[in-house]
Amino acid sequence: MAVIDARPGPIACDTGRAALLVIDMQRDFLEPGGFGAALGNDVSRLARVVAPCRALLDAARAAGLAVIHTREGHRPDLSDAPRAKVERSPPGLRIGDPGPMGRILIRGEPGHEIVPDLAPLPGEPVIDKPGKGAFYQTDLELMLRNRGVETLLVAGVTTEVCVHTTVREANDRGLRCIVVGDCCGSYFPEFHAAALAMVSAQGGIFGWVSDVAAVRRALLPSATPRTGDGT
Ligand code: C5J
């Protein structure tokens, strides 16, 4: 049992029944020259969470937690892309259009891949999701139930969109969520801060908010702090 310092209070976590979920750390969202940058976003706000995420991943792997990755994207024929989602972007920058790193948000294209520093290890499931939430039209819930997971550590991008949607979905499924705040990123700092505040408000209405240093201290009590973990 690990006890993780968090808001609104410490949270005990049975590491045998916990998983780390890393959400949408994809090249198109994070890298200069990708889809996120083409939309005019400052991708450095997202890229800066790669190092803390790597420190979190290393700790979770060392502590024996299940590690699951997600990617947002669609089939090449767009049969799983709702028109309402496709039409929300300007023509030329829509899902399926040719982008700087291949077709935008299409599975199999270079931009859809997870950034190299956070690449899944063999055996770590990768959930391809068509929506913002990682539970919508995926087998994530089945995987977590089969593994007996009760607690989810959540990291990734973007804080107020796919991370928040997933945490809300998980909360309604009876899972305890610990959002690792400095391992989440947004193009909008004010949305990031508000999204984290909303998780832990009202006694933890959606869950807990912690940071990578606290998680590493709890999971690996004898390890020395390292660069990237916020200490
Ligand atoms: C994610 C998005 N991953 N912001 N997608 O948050 O469209």
JSON list of C-alpha atoms and ligand atoms in Angstrom, two decimals:
[
{"chain": "A", "resi": 1, "resn": "MET", "atom": "CA", "xyz": [0.00, 0.00, 0.00]},
{"chain": "A", "resi": 2, "resn": "ALA", "atom": "CA", "xyz": [1.44, 3.38, -1.02]},
{"chain": "A", "resi": 3, "resn": "VAL", "atom": "CA", "xyz": [0.16, 6.63, 0.46]},
{"chain": "A", "resi": 4, "resn": "ILE", "atom": "CA", "xyz": [0.38, 9.48, -2.05]},
{"chain": "A", "resi": 5, "resn": "ASP", "atom": "CA", "xyz": [0.39, 13.13, -0.95]},
{"chain": "A", "resi": 6, "resn": "ALA", "atom": "CA", "xyz": [-2.40, 14.82, -2.85]},
{"chain": "A", "resi": 7, "resn": "ARG", "atom": "CA", "xyz": [-5.19, 17.36, -2.75]},
{"chain": "A", "resi": 8, "resn": "PRO", "atom": "CA", "xyz": [-7.68, 17.35, -1.09]},
{"chain": "A", "resi": 9, "resn": "GLY", "atom": "CA", "xyz": [-5.78, 14.89, 1.16]},
{"chain": "A", "resi": 10, "resn": "PRO", "atom": "CA", "xyz": [-3.44, 11.88, 1.10]},
{"chain": "A", "resi": 11, "resn": "ILE", "atom": "CA", "xyz": [-4.71, 8.87, -0.82]},
{"chain": "A", "resi": 12, "resn": "ALA", "atom": "CA", "xyz": [-3.83, 5.24, -0.05]},
{"chain": "A", "resi": 13, "resn": "CYS", "atom": "CA", "xyz": [-3.19, 3.24, -3.18]},
{"chain": "A", "resi": 14, "resn": "ASP", "atom": "CA", "xyz": [-2.93, -0.55, -3.44]},
{"chain": "A", "resi": 15, "resn": "THR", "atom": "CA", "xyz": [-0.26, -0.72, -6.13]},
{"chain": "A", "resi": 16, "resn": "GLY", "atom": "CA", "xyz": [-1.41, -4.21, -7.14]},
{"chain": "A", "resi": 17, "resn": "ARG", "atom": "CA", "xyz": [-4.78, -2.69, -8.02]},
{"chain": "A", "resi": 18, "resn": "ALA", "atom": "CA", "xyz": [-3.56, 0.51, -9.63]},
{"chain": "A", "resi": 19, "resn": "ALA", "atom": "CA", "xyz": [-2.78, 1.49, -13.20]},
{"chain": "A", "resi": 20, "resn": "LEU", "atom": "CA", "xyz": [-1.10, 4.45, -14.86]},
{"chain": "A", "resi": 21, "resn": "LEU", "atom": "CA", "xyz": [-3.05, 5.83, -17.79]},
{"chain": "A", "resi": 22, "resn": "VAL", "atom": "CA", "xyz": [-1.04, 8.08, -20.13]},
{"chain": "A", "resi": 23, "resn": "ILE", "atom": "CA", "xyz": [-3.37, 10.01, -22.38]},
{"chain": "A", "resi": 24, "resn": "ASP", "atom": "CA", "xyz": [-2.70, 11.10, -25.97]},
{"chain": "A", "resi": 25, "resn": "MET", "atom": "CA", "xyz": [1.00, 12.01, -25.75]},
{"chain": "A", "resi": 26, "resn": "GLN", "atom": "CA", "xyz": [1.05, 12.03, -29.55]},
{"chain": "A", "resi": 27, "resn": "ARG", "atom": "CA", "xyz": [3.46, 13.74, -31.91]},
{"chain": "A", "resi": 28, "resn": "ASP", "atom": "CA", "xyz": [0.69, 15.76, -33.60]},
{"chain": "A", "resi": 29, "resn": "PHE", "atom": "CA", "xyz": [-0.28, 17.40, -30.29]},
{"chain": "A", "resi": 30, "resn": "LEU", "atom": "CA", "xyz": [3.23, 17.88, -28.86]},
{"chain": "A", "resi": 31, "resn": "GLU", "atom": "CA", "xyz": [5.81, 18.41, -31.58]},
{"chain": "A", "resi": 32, "resn": "PRO", "atom": "CA", "xyz": [6.65, 21.60, -33.47]},
{"chain": "A", "resi": 33, "resn": "GLY", "atom": "CA", "xyz": [5.46, 21.09, -37.06]},
{"chain": "A", "resi": 34, "resn": "GLY", "atom": "CA", "xyz": [2.50, 18.97, -35.99]},
{"chain": "A", "resi": 35, "resn": "PHE", "atom": "CA", "xyz": [-1.27, 19.47, -36.13]},
{"chain": "A", "resi": 36, "resn": "GLY", "atom": "CA", "xyz": [-1.42, 21.34, -32.78]},
{"chain": "A", "resi": 37, "resn": "ALA", "atom": "CA", "xyz": [1.21, 23.79, -33.98]},
{"chain": "A", "resi": 38, "resn": "ALA", "atom": "CA", "xyz": [-0.55, 24.18, -37.36]},
{"chain": "A", "resi": 39, "resn": "LEU", "atom": "CA", "xyz": [-3.61, 25.36, -35.45]},
{"chain": "A", "resi": 40, "resn": "GLY", "atom": "CA", "xyz": [-1.47, 28.12, -33.93]},
{"chain": "A", "resi": 41, "resn": "ASN", "atom": "CA", "xyz": [-0.99, 26.55, -30.50]},
{"chain": "A", "resi": 42, "resn": "ASP", "atom": "CA", "xyz": [2.18, 26.90, -28.43]},
{"chain": "A", "resi": 43, "resn": "VAL", "atom": "CA", "xyz": [3.16, 23.23, -28.31]},
{"chain": "A", "resi": 44, "resn": "SER", "atom": "CA", "xyz": [6.00, 23.89, -25.86]},
{"chain": "A", "resi": 45, "resn": "ARG", "atom": "CA", "xyz": [3.32, 24.04, -23.14]},
{"chain": "A", "resi": 46, "resn": "LEU", "atom": "CA", "xyz": [2.64, 20.36, -23.85]},
{"chain": "A", "resi": 47, "resn": "ALA", "atom": "CA", "xyz": [6.19, 19.32, -24.68]},
{"chain": "A", "resi": 48, "resn": "ARG", "atom": "CA", "xyz": [7.38, 20.41, -21.25]},
{"chain": "A", "resi": 49, "resn": "VAL", "atom": "CA", "xyz": [5.41, 17.60, -19.58]},
{"chain": "A", "resi": 50, "resn": "VAL", "atom": "CA", "xyz": [7.31, 14.87, -21.45]},
{"chain": "A", "resi": 51, "resn": "ALA", "atom": "CA", "xyz": [10.19, 14.75, -18.91]},
{"chain": "A", "resi": 52, "resn": "PRO", "atom": "CA", "xyz": [7.92, 14.57, -15.83]},
{"chain": "A", "resi": 53, "resn": "CYS", "atom": "CA", "xyz": [5.78, 11.97, -17.61]},
{"chain": "A", "resi": 54, "resn": "ARG", "atom": "CA", "xyz": [8.87, 9.91, -18.31]},
{"chain": "A", "resi": 55, "resn": "ALA", "atom": "CA", "xyz": [9.83, 10.07, -14.60]},
{"chain": "A", "resi": 56, "resn": "LEU", "atom": "CA", "xyz": [6.28, 8.98, -13.72]},
{"chain": "A", "resi": 57, "resn": "LEU", "atom": "CA", "xyz": [6.33, 6.15, -16.26]},
{"chain": "A", "resi": 58, "resn": "ASP", "atom": "CA", "xyz": [9.69, 4.91, -14.96]},
{"chain": "A", "resi": 59, "resn": "ALA", "atom": "CA", "xyz": [8.35, 4.89, -11.38]},
{"chain": "A", "resi": 60, "resn": "ALA", "atom": "CA", "xyz": [5.12, 3.13, -12.32]},
{"chain": "A", "resi": 61, "resn": "ARG", "atom": "CA", "xyz": [7.01, 0.50, -14.29]},
{"chain": "A", "resi": 62, "resn": "ALA", "atom": "CA", "xyz": [9.51, -0.03, -11.48]},
{"chain": "A", "resi": 63, "resn": "ALA", "atom": "CA", "xyz": [6.69, -0.36, -8.93]},
{"chain": "A", "resi": 64, "resn": "GLY", "atom": "CA", "xyz": [4.92, -2.93, -11.11]},
{"chain": "A", "resi": 65, "resn": "LEU", "atom": "CA", "xyz": [1.81, -0.88, -11.92]},
{"chain": "A", "resi": 66, "resn": "ALA", "atom": "CA", "xyz": [-0.12, -1.68, -15.05]},
{"chain": "A", "resi": 67, "resn": "VAL", "atom": "CA", "xyz": [0.67, 0.97, -17.67]},
{"chain": "A", "resi": 68, "resn": "ILE", "atom": "CA", "xyz": [-1.84, 1.81, -20.39]},
{"chain": "A", "resi": 69, "resn": "HIS", "atom": "CA", "xyz": [-1.48, 4.41, -23.14]},
{"chain": "A", "resi": 70, "resn": "THR", "atom": "CA", "xyz": [-4.16, 6.07, -25.25]},
{"chain": "A", "resi": 71, "resn": "ARG", "atom": "CA", "xyz": [-4.17, 7.80, -28.62]},
{"chain": "A", "resi": 72, "resn": "GLU", "atom": "CA", "xyz": [-6.91, 9.94, -30.11]},
{"chain": "A", "resi": 73, "resn": "GLY", "atom": "CA", "xyz": [-7.52, 9.17, -33.78]},
{"chain": "A", "resi": 74, "resn": "HIS", "atom": "CA", "xyz": [-9.70, 7.65, -36.45]},
{"chain": "A", "resi": 75, "resn": "ARG", "atom": "CA", "xyz": [-9.81, 4.99, -39.12]},
{"chain": "A", "resi": 76, "resn": "PRO", "atom": "CA", "xyz": [-8.39, 6.05, -42.52]},
{"chain": "A", "resi": 77, "resn": "ASP", "atom": "CA", "xyz": [-11.89, 5.82, -44.08]},
{"chain": "A", "resi": 78, "resn": "LEU", "atom": "CA", "xyz": [-13.24, 8.15, -41.33]},
{"chain": "A", "resi": 79, "resn": "SER", "atom": "CA", "xyz": [-16.09, 5.72, -40.67]},
{"chain": "A", "resi": 80, "resn": "ASP", "atom": "CA", "xyz": [-15.67, 6.27, -36.91]},
{"chain": "A", "resi": 81, "resn": "ALA", "atom": "CA", "xyz": [-15.35, 10.08, -37.11]},
{"chain": "A", "resi": 82, "resn": "PRO", "atom": "CA", "xyz": [-18.61, 11.91, -36.40]},
{"chain": "A", "resi": 83, "resn": "ARG", "atom": "CA", "xyz": [-19.37, 14.62, -38.96]},
{"chain": "A", "resi": 84, "resn": "ALA", "atom": "CA", "xyz": [-19.91, 17.08, -36.14]},
{"chain": "A", "resi": 85, "resn": "LYS", "atom": "CA", "xyz": [-16.32, 16.48, -34.98]},
{"chain": "A", "resi": 86, "resn": "VAL", "atom": "CA", "xyz": [-14.80, 16.65, -38.47]},
{"chain": "A", "resi": 87, "resn": "GLU", "atom": "CA", "xyz": [-16.63, 19.85, -39.39]},
{"chain": "A", "resi": 88, "resn": "ARG", "atom": "CA", "xyz": [-15.53, 21.70, -36.25]},
{"chain": "A", "resi": 89, "resn": "SER", "atom": "CA", "xyz": [-12.08, 22.40, -37.72]},
{"chain": "A", "resi": 90, "resn": "PRO", "atom": "CA", "xyz": [-11.49, 24.79, -40.62]},
{"chain": "A", "resi": 91, "resn": "PRO", "atom": "CA", "xyz": [-11.31, 23.19, -44.10]},
{"chain": "A", "resi": 92, "resn": "GLY", "atom": "CA", "xyz": [-7.74, 22.07, -44.78]},
{"chain": "A", "resi": 93, "resn": "LEU", "atom": "CA", "xyz": [-7.14, 21.33, -41.09]},
{"chain": "A", "resi": 94, "resn": "ARG", "atom": "CA", "xyz": [-9.85, 18.74, -40.62]},
{"chain": "A", "resi": 95, "resn": "ILE", "atom": "CA", "xyz": [-9.53, 15.16, -39.43]},
{"chain": "A", "resi": 96, "resn": "GLY", "atom": "CA", "xyz": [-8.26, 13.17, -42.41]},
{"chain": "A", "resi": 97, "resn": "ASP", "atom": "CA", "xyz": [-6.81, 16.17, -44.26]},
{"chain": "A", "resi": 98, "resn": "PRO", "atom": "CA", "xyz": [-3.11, 16.01, -45.16]},
{"chain": "A", "resi": 99, "resn": "GLY", "atom": "CA", "xyz": [-1.18, 17.64, -42.30]},
{"chain": "A", "resi": 100, "resn": "PRO", "atom": "CA", "xyz": [2.48, 18.28, -41.56]},
{"chain": "A", "resi": 101, "resn": "MET", "atom": "CA", "xyz": [2.92, 14.76, -40.10]},
{"chain": "A", "resi": 102, "resn": "GLY", "atom": "CA", "xyz": [0.57, 12.82, -42.34]},
{"chain": "A", "resi": 103, "resn": "ARG", "atom": "CA", "xyz": [-3.21, 12.76, -42.38]},
{"chain": "A", "resi": 104, "resn": "ILE", "atom": "CA", "xyz": [-4.54, 14.59, -39.31]},
{"chain": "A", "resi": 105, "resn": "LEU", "atom": "CA", "xyz": [-5.64, 12.33, -36.42]},
{"chain": "A", "resi": 106, "resn": "ILE", "atom": "CA", "xyz": [-5.57, 9.20, -38.58]},
{"chain": "A", "resi": 107, "resn": "ARG", "atom": "CA", "xyz": [-4.31, 5.91, -37.16]},
{"chain": "A", "resi": 108, "resn": "GLY", "atom": "CA", "xyz": [-1.06, 4.76, -38.68]},
{"chain": "A", "resi": 109, "resn": "GLU", "atom": "CA", "xyz": [0.13, 8.25, -39.65]},
{"chain": "A", "resi": 110, "resn": "PRO", "atom": "CA", "xyz": [3.40, 9.58, -38.12]},
{"chain": "A", "resi": 111, "resn": "GLY", "atom": "CA", "xyz": [1.62, 12.37, -36.21]},
{"chain": "A", "resi": 112, "resn": "HIS", "atom": "CA", "xyz": [-0.67, 9.85, -34.53]},
{"chain": "A", "resi": 113, "resn": "GLU", "atom": "CA", "xyz": [2.24, 8.08, -32.86]},
{"chain": "A", "resi": 114, "resn": "ILE", "atom": "CA", "xyz": [3.23, 8.57, -29.21]},
{"chain": "A", "resi": 115, "resn": "VAL", "atom": "CA", "xyz": [6.35, 10.72, -28.78]},
{"chain": "A", "resi": 116, "resn": "PRO", "atom": "CA", "xyz": [9.51, 8.56, -28.70]},
{"chain": "A", "resi": 117, "resn": "ASP", "atom": "CA", "xyz": [10.47, 9.36, -25.07]},
{"chain": "A", "resi": 118, "resn": "LEU", "atom": "CA", "xyz": [7.15, 7.94, -23.85]},
{"chain": "A", "resi": 119, "resn": "ALA", "atom": "CA", "xyz": [6.90, 5.04, -26.29]},
{"chain": "A", "resi": 120, "resn": "PRO", "atom": "CA", "xyz": [4.93, 2.10, -24.90]},
{"chain": "A", "resi": 121, "resn": "LEU", "atom": "CA", "xyz": [6.98, -0.92, -23.88]},
{"chain": "A", "resi": 122, "resn": "PRO", "atom": "CA", "xyz": [6.08, -4.32, -25.34]},
{"chain": "A", "resi": 123, "resn": "GLY", "atom": "CA", "xyz": [3.09, -5.62, -23.39]},
{"chain": "A", "resi": 124, "resn": "GLU", "atom": "CA", "xyz": [1.73, -2.18, -22.45]},
{"chain": "A", "resi": 125, "resn": "PRO", "atom": "CA", "xyz": [-1.71, -1.81, -24.05]},
{"chain": "A", "resi": 126, "resn": "VAL", "atom": "CA", "xyz": [-2.39, 1.13, -26.34]},
{"chain": "A", "resi": 127, "resn": "ILE", "atom": "CA", "xyz": [-6.04, 2.17, -26.53]},
{"chain": "A", "resi": 128, "resn": "ASP", "atom": "CA", "xyz": [-7.04, 3.84, -29.80]},
{"chain": "A", "resi": 129, "resn": "LYS", "atom": "CA", "xyz": [-10.00, 6.04, -29.00]},
{"chain": "A", "resi": 130, "resn": "PRO", "atom": "CA", "xyz": [-12.25, 7.94, -31.38]},
{"chain": "A", "resi": 131, "resn": "GLY", "atom": "CA", "xyz": [-13.43, 10.42, -28.75]},
{"chain": "A", "resi": 132, "resn": "LYS", "atom": "CA", "xyz": [-12.08, 12.55, -25.96]},
{"chain": "A", "resi": 133, "resn": "GLY", "atom": "CA", "xyz": [-12.86, 10.07, -23.17]},
{"chain": "A", "resi": 134, "resn": "ALA", "atom": "CA", "xyz": [-10.74, 6.91, -23.02]},
{"chain": "A", "resi": 135, "resn": "PHE", "atom": "CA", "xyz": [-13.77, 4.79, -22.05]},
{"chain": "A", "resi": 136, "resn": "TYR", "atom": "CA", "xyz": [-15.95, 5.82, -25.00]},
{"chain": "A", "resi": 137, "resn": "GLN", "atom": "CA", "xyz": [-16.14, 3.01, -27.61]},
{"chain": "A", "resi": 138, "resn": "THR", "atom": "CA", "xyz": [-12.99, 1.28, -26.29]},
{"chain": "A", "resi": 139, "resn": "ASP", "atom": "CA", "xyz": [-12.21, -1.83, -24.26]},
{"chain": "A", "resi": 140, "resn": "LEU", "atom": "CA", "xyz": [-10.44, 0.11, -21.49]},
{"chain": "A", "resi": 141, "resn": "GLU", "atom": "CA", "xyz": [-13.10, -0.62, -18.85]},
{"chain": "A", "resi": 142, "resn": "LEU", "atom": "CA", "xyz": [-12.94, -4.35, -19.58]},
{"chain": "A", "resi": 143, "resn": "MET", "atom": "CA", "xyz": [-9.15, -4.32, -19.31]},
{"chain": "A", "resi": 144, "resn": "LEU", "atom": "CA", "xyz": [-9.23, -2.49, -15.98]},
{"chain": "A", "resi": 145, "resn": "ARG", "atom": "CA", "xyz": [-11.93, -4.79, -14.55]},
{"chain": "A", "resi": 146, "resn": "ASN", "atom": "CA", "xyz": [-10.05, -7.90, -15.67]},
{"chain": "A", "resi": 147, "resn": "ARG", "atom": "CA", "xyz": [-6.94, -6.62, -13.88]},
{"chain": "A", "resi": 148, "resn": "GLY", "atom": "CA", "xyz": [-8.87, -5.68, -10.73]},
{"chain": "A", "resi": 149, "resn": "VAL", "atom": "CA", "xyz": [-7.84, -2.03, -11.03]},
{"chain": "A", "resi": 150, "resn": "GLU", "atom": "CA", "xyz": [-9.40, 0.30, -8.44]},
{"chain": "A", "resi": 151, "resn": "THR", "atom": "CA", "xyz": [-7.13, 3.33, -8.72]},
{"chain": "A", "resi": 152, "resn": "LEU", "atom": "CA", "xyz": [-6.03, 5.18, -11.83]},
{"chain": "A", "resi": 153, "resn": "LEU", "atom": "CA", "xyz": [-3.06, 7.51, -11.96]},
{"chain": "A", "resi": 154, "resn": "VAL", "atom": "CA", "xyz": [-3.75, 9.81, -14.87]},
{"chain": "A", "resi": 155, "resn": "ALA", "atom": "CA", "xyz": [-1.30, 11.86, -16.94]},
{"chain": "A", "resi": 156, "resn": "GLY", "atom": "CA", "xyz": [-1.26, 13.32, -20.44]},
{"chain": "A", "resi": 157, "resn": "VAL", "atom": "CA", "xyz": [-2.83, 15.95, -22.66]},
{"chain": "A", "resi": 158, "resn": "THR", "atom": "CA", "xyz": [-4.79, 18.01, -22.73]},
{"chain": "A", "resi": 159, "resn": "THR", "atom": "CA", "xyz": [-5.74, 18.59, -19.12]},
{"chain": "A", "resi": 160, "resn": "GLU", "atom": "CA", "xyz": [-9.15, 20.13, -19.71]},
{"chain": "A", "resi": 161, "resn": "VAL", "atom": "CA", "xyz": [-10.15, 17.99, -22.70]},
{"chain": "A", "resi": 162, "resn": "CYS", "atom": "CA", "xyz": [-9.13, 14.33, -22.90]},
{"chain": "A", "resi": 163, "resn": "VAL", "atom": "CA", "xyz": [-7.69, 14.06, -19.37]},
{"chain": "A", "resi": 164, "resn": "HIS", "atom": "CA", "xyz": [-10.73, 15.64, -17.76]},
{"chain": "A", "resi": 165, "resn": "THR", "atom": "CA", "xyz": [-13.26, 13.72, -19.87]},
{"chain": "A", "resi": 166, "resn": "THR", "atom": "CA", "xyz": [-11.54, 10.45, -19.01]},
{"chain": "A", "resi": 167, "resn": "VAL", "atom": "CA", "xyz": [-11.39, 11.25, -15.29]},
{"chain": "A", "resi": 168, "resn": "ARG", "atom": "CA", "xyz": [-15.12, 12.03, -15.28]},
{"chain": "A", "resi": 169, "resn": "GLU", "atom": "CA", "xyz": [-15.87, 8.76, -17.08]},
{"chain": "A", "resi": 170, "resn": "ALA", "atom": "CA", "xyz": [-13.65, 6.82, -14.66]},
{"chain": "A", "resi": 171, "resn": "ASN", "atom": "CA", "xyz": [-15.22, 8.50, -11.63]},
{"chain": "A", "resi": 172, "resn": "ASP", "atom": "CA", "xyz": [-18.69, 7.38, -12.72]},
{"chain": "A", "resi": 173, "resn": "ARG", "atom": "CA", "xyz": [-17.35, 3.83, -13.10]},
{"chain": "A", "resi": 174, "resn": "GLY", "atom": "CA", "xyz": [-16.27, 3.73, -9.47]},
{"chain": "A", "resi": 175, "resn": "LEU", "atom": "CA", "xyz": [-12.55, 4.20, -10.03]},
{"chain": "A", "resi": 176, "resn": "ARG", "atom": "CA", "xyz": [-10.39, 6.39, -7.81]},
{"chain": "A", "resi": 177, "resn": "CYS", "atom": "CA", "xyz": [-8.53, 8.87, -9.99]},
{"chain": "A", "resi": 178, "resn": "ILE", "atom": "CA", "xyz": [-5.29, 10.58, -9.05]},
{"chain": "A", "resi": 179, "resn": "VAL", "atom": "CA", "xyz": [-4.45, 13.22, -11.63]},
{"chain": "A", "resi": 180, "resn": "VAL", "atom": "CA", "xyz": [-0.70, 13.87, -11.69]},
{"chain": "A", "resi": 181, "resn": "GLY", "atom": "CA", "xyz": [-0.91, 17.60, -12.32]},
{"chain": "A", "resi": 182, "resn": "ASP", "atom": "CA", "xyz": [2.60, 18.36, -13.52]},
{"chain": "A", "resi": 183, "resn": "CYS", "atom": "CA", "xyz": [2.39, 15.41, -15.92]},
{"chain": "A", "resi": 184, "resn": "CYS", "atom": "CA", "xyz": [-0.63, 16.97, -17.64]},
{"chain": "A", "resi": 185, "resn": "GLY", "atom": "CA", "xyz": [-0.51, 19.84, -20.10]},
{"chain": "A", "resi": 186, "resn": "SER", "atom": "CA", "xyz": [-2.72, 22.27, -21.94]},
{"chain": "A", "resi": 187, "resn": "TYR", "atom": "CA", "xyz": [-2.24, 24.92, -24.62]},
{"chain": "A", "resi": 188, "resn": "PHE", "atom": "CA", "xyz": [-4.12, 27.21, -22.20]},
{"chain": "A", "resi": 189, "resn": "PRO", "atom": "CA", "xyz": [-2.51, 27.61, -18.74]},
{"chain": "A", "resi": 190, "resn": "GLU", "atom": "CA", "xyz": [-5.70, 29.01, -17.23]},
{"chain": "A", "resi": 191, "resn": "PHE", "atom": "CA", "xyz": [-7.71, 25.97, -18.40]},
{"chain": "A", "resi": 192, "resn": "HIS", "atom": "CA", "xyz": [-5.03, 23.63, -17.00]},
{"chain": "A", "resi": 193, "resn": "ALA", "atom": "CA", "xyz": [-5.19, 25.28, -13.59]},
{"chain": "A", "resi": 194, "resn": "ALA", "atom": "CA", "xyz": [-9.00, 25.36, -13.55]},
{"chain": "A", "resi": 195, "resn": "ALA", "atom": "CA", "xyz": [-9.28, 21.75, -14.70]},
{"chain": "A", "resi": 196, "resn": "LEU", "atom": "CA", "xyz": [-7.01, 20.55, -11.88]},
{"chain": "A", "resi": 197, "resn": "ALA", "atom": "CA", "xyz": [-8.84, 22.68, -9.34]},
{"chain": "A", "resi": 198, "resn": "MET", "atom": "CA", "xyz": [-12.16, 21.17, -10.47]},
{"chain": "A", "resi": 199, "resn": "VAL", "atom": "CA", "xyz": [-10.94, 17.61, -9.85]},
{"chain": "A", "resi": 200, "resn": "SER", "atom": "CA", "xyz": [-10.07, 18.10, -6.19]},
{"chain": "A", "resi": 201, "resn": "ALA", "atom": "CA", "xyz": [-12.71, 20.71, -5.28]},
{"chain": "A", "resi": 202, "resn": "GLN", "atom": "CA", "xyz": [-15.60, 19.86, -2.94]},
{"chain": "A", "resi": 203, "resn": "GLY", "atom": "CA", "xyz": [-13.61, 17.19, -1.08]},
{"chain": "A", "resi": 204, "resn": "GLY", "atom": "CA", "xyz": [-12.39, 15.58, -4.31]},
{"chain": "A", "resi": 205, "resn": "ILE", "atom": "CA", "xyz": [-15.52, 15.56, -6.44]},
{"chain": "A", "resi": 206, "resn": "PHE", "atom": "CA", "xyz": [-13.73, 13.80, -9.30]},
{"chain": "A", "resi": 207, "resn": "GLY", "atom": "CA", "xyz": [-10.65, 12.55, -7.43]},
{"chain": "A", "resi": 208, "resn": "TRP", "atom": "CA", "xyz": [-7.26, 13.70, -6.23]},
{"chain": "A", "resi": 209, "resn": "VAL", "atom": "CA", "xyz": [-4.50, 15.89, -7.67]},
{"chain": "A", "resi": 210, "resn": "SER", "atom": "CA", "xyz": [-0.89, 15.07, -6.97]},
{"chain": "A", "resi": 211, "resn": "ASP", "atom": "CA", "xyz": [2.52, 15.61, -8.63]},
{"chain": "A", "resi": 212, "resn": "VAL", "atom": "CA", "xyz": [5.23, 13.36, -9.94]},
{"chain": "A", "resi": 213, "resn": "ALA", "atom": "CA", "xyz": [7.57, 13.90, -6.98]},
{"chain": "A", "resi": 214, "resn": "ALA", "atom": "CA", "xyz": [4.88, 12.82, -4.51]},
{"chain": "A", "resi": 215, "resn": "VAL", "atom": "CA", "xyz": [3.94, 9.80, -6.60]},
{"chain": "A", "resi": 216, "resn": "ARG", "atom": "CA", "xyz": [7.57, 8.73, -6.92]},
{"chain": "A", "resi": 217, "resn": "ARG", "atom": "CA", "xyz": [8.13, 9.13, -3.16]},
{"chain": "A", "resi": 218, "resn": "ALA", "atom": "CA", "xyz": [5.15, 6.90, -2.48]},
{"chain": "A", "resi": 219, "resn": "LEU", "atom": "CA", "xyz": [5.85, 4.26, -5.13]},
{"chain": "A", "resi": 220, "resn": "LEU", "atom": "CA", "xyz": [9.64, 4.14, -4.73]},
{"chain": "A", "resi": 221, "resn": "PRO", "atom": "CA", "xyz": [10.36, 5.22, -1.14]},
{"chain": "A", "resi": 222, "resn": "SER", "atom": "CA", "xyz": [14.07, 4.32, -1.30]},
{"chain": "A", "resi": 223, "resn": "ALA", "atom": "CA", "xyz": [14.79, 6.01, -4.67]},
{"chain": "A", "resi": 224, "resn": "THR", "atom": "CA", "xyz": [16.60, 9.33, -4.84]},
{"chain": "A", "resi": 225, "resn": "PRO", "atom": "CA", "xyz": [14.73, 12.20, -6.53]},
{"chain": "A", "resi": 226, "resn": "ARG", "atom": "CA", "xyz": [15.77, 12.82, -10.16]},
{"chain": "A", "resi": 227, "resn": "THR", "atom": "CA", "xyz": [15.59, 15.51, -12.77]},
{"chain": "A", "resi": 228, "resn": "GLY", "atom": "CA", "xyz": [12.15, 15.75, -14.34]},
{"chain": "A", "resi": 229, "resn": "ASP", "atom": "CA", "xyz": [10.21, 14.65, -11.30]},
{"chain": "A", "resi": 230, "resn": "GLY", "atom": "CA", "xyz": [9.68, 18.16, -10.01]},
{"chain": "A", "resi": 231, "resn": "THR", "atom": "CA", "xyz": [11.97, 17.96, -6.94]},
{"chain": "B", "resi": 1, "resn": "C5J", "atom": "C1", "xyz": [-6.92, 15.85, -26.41]},
{"chain": "B", "resi": 1, "resn": "C5J", "atom": "C2", "xyz": [-7.82, 17.51, -27.91]},
{"chain": "B", "resi": 1, "resn": "C5J", "atom": "N1", "xyz": [-6.15, 14.76, -26.42]},
{"chain": "B", "resi": 1, "resn": "C5J", "atom": "N2", "xyz": [-7.53, 18.51, -27.09]},
{"chain": "B", "resi": 1, "resn": "C5J", "atom": "N3", "xyz": [-7.41, 16.25, -27.62]},
{"chain": "B", "resi": 1, "resn": "C5J", "atom": "O1", "xyz": [-7.12, 16.49, -25.41]},
{"chain": "B", "resi": 1, "resn": "C5J", "atom": "O2", "xyz": [-8.44, 17.71, -28.93]}
]
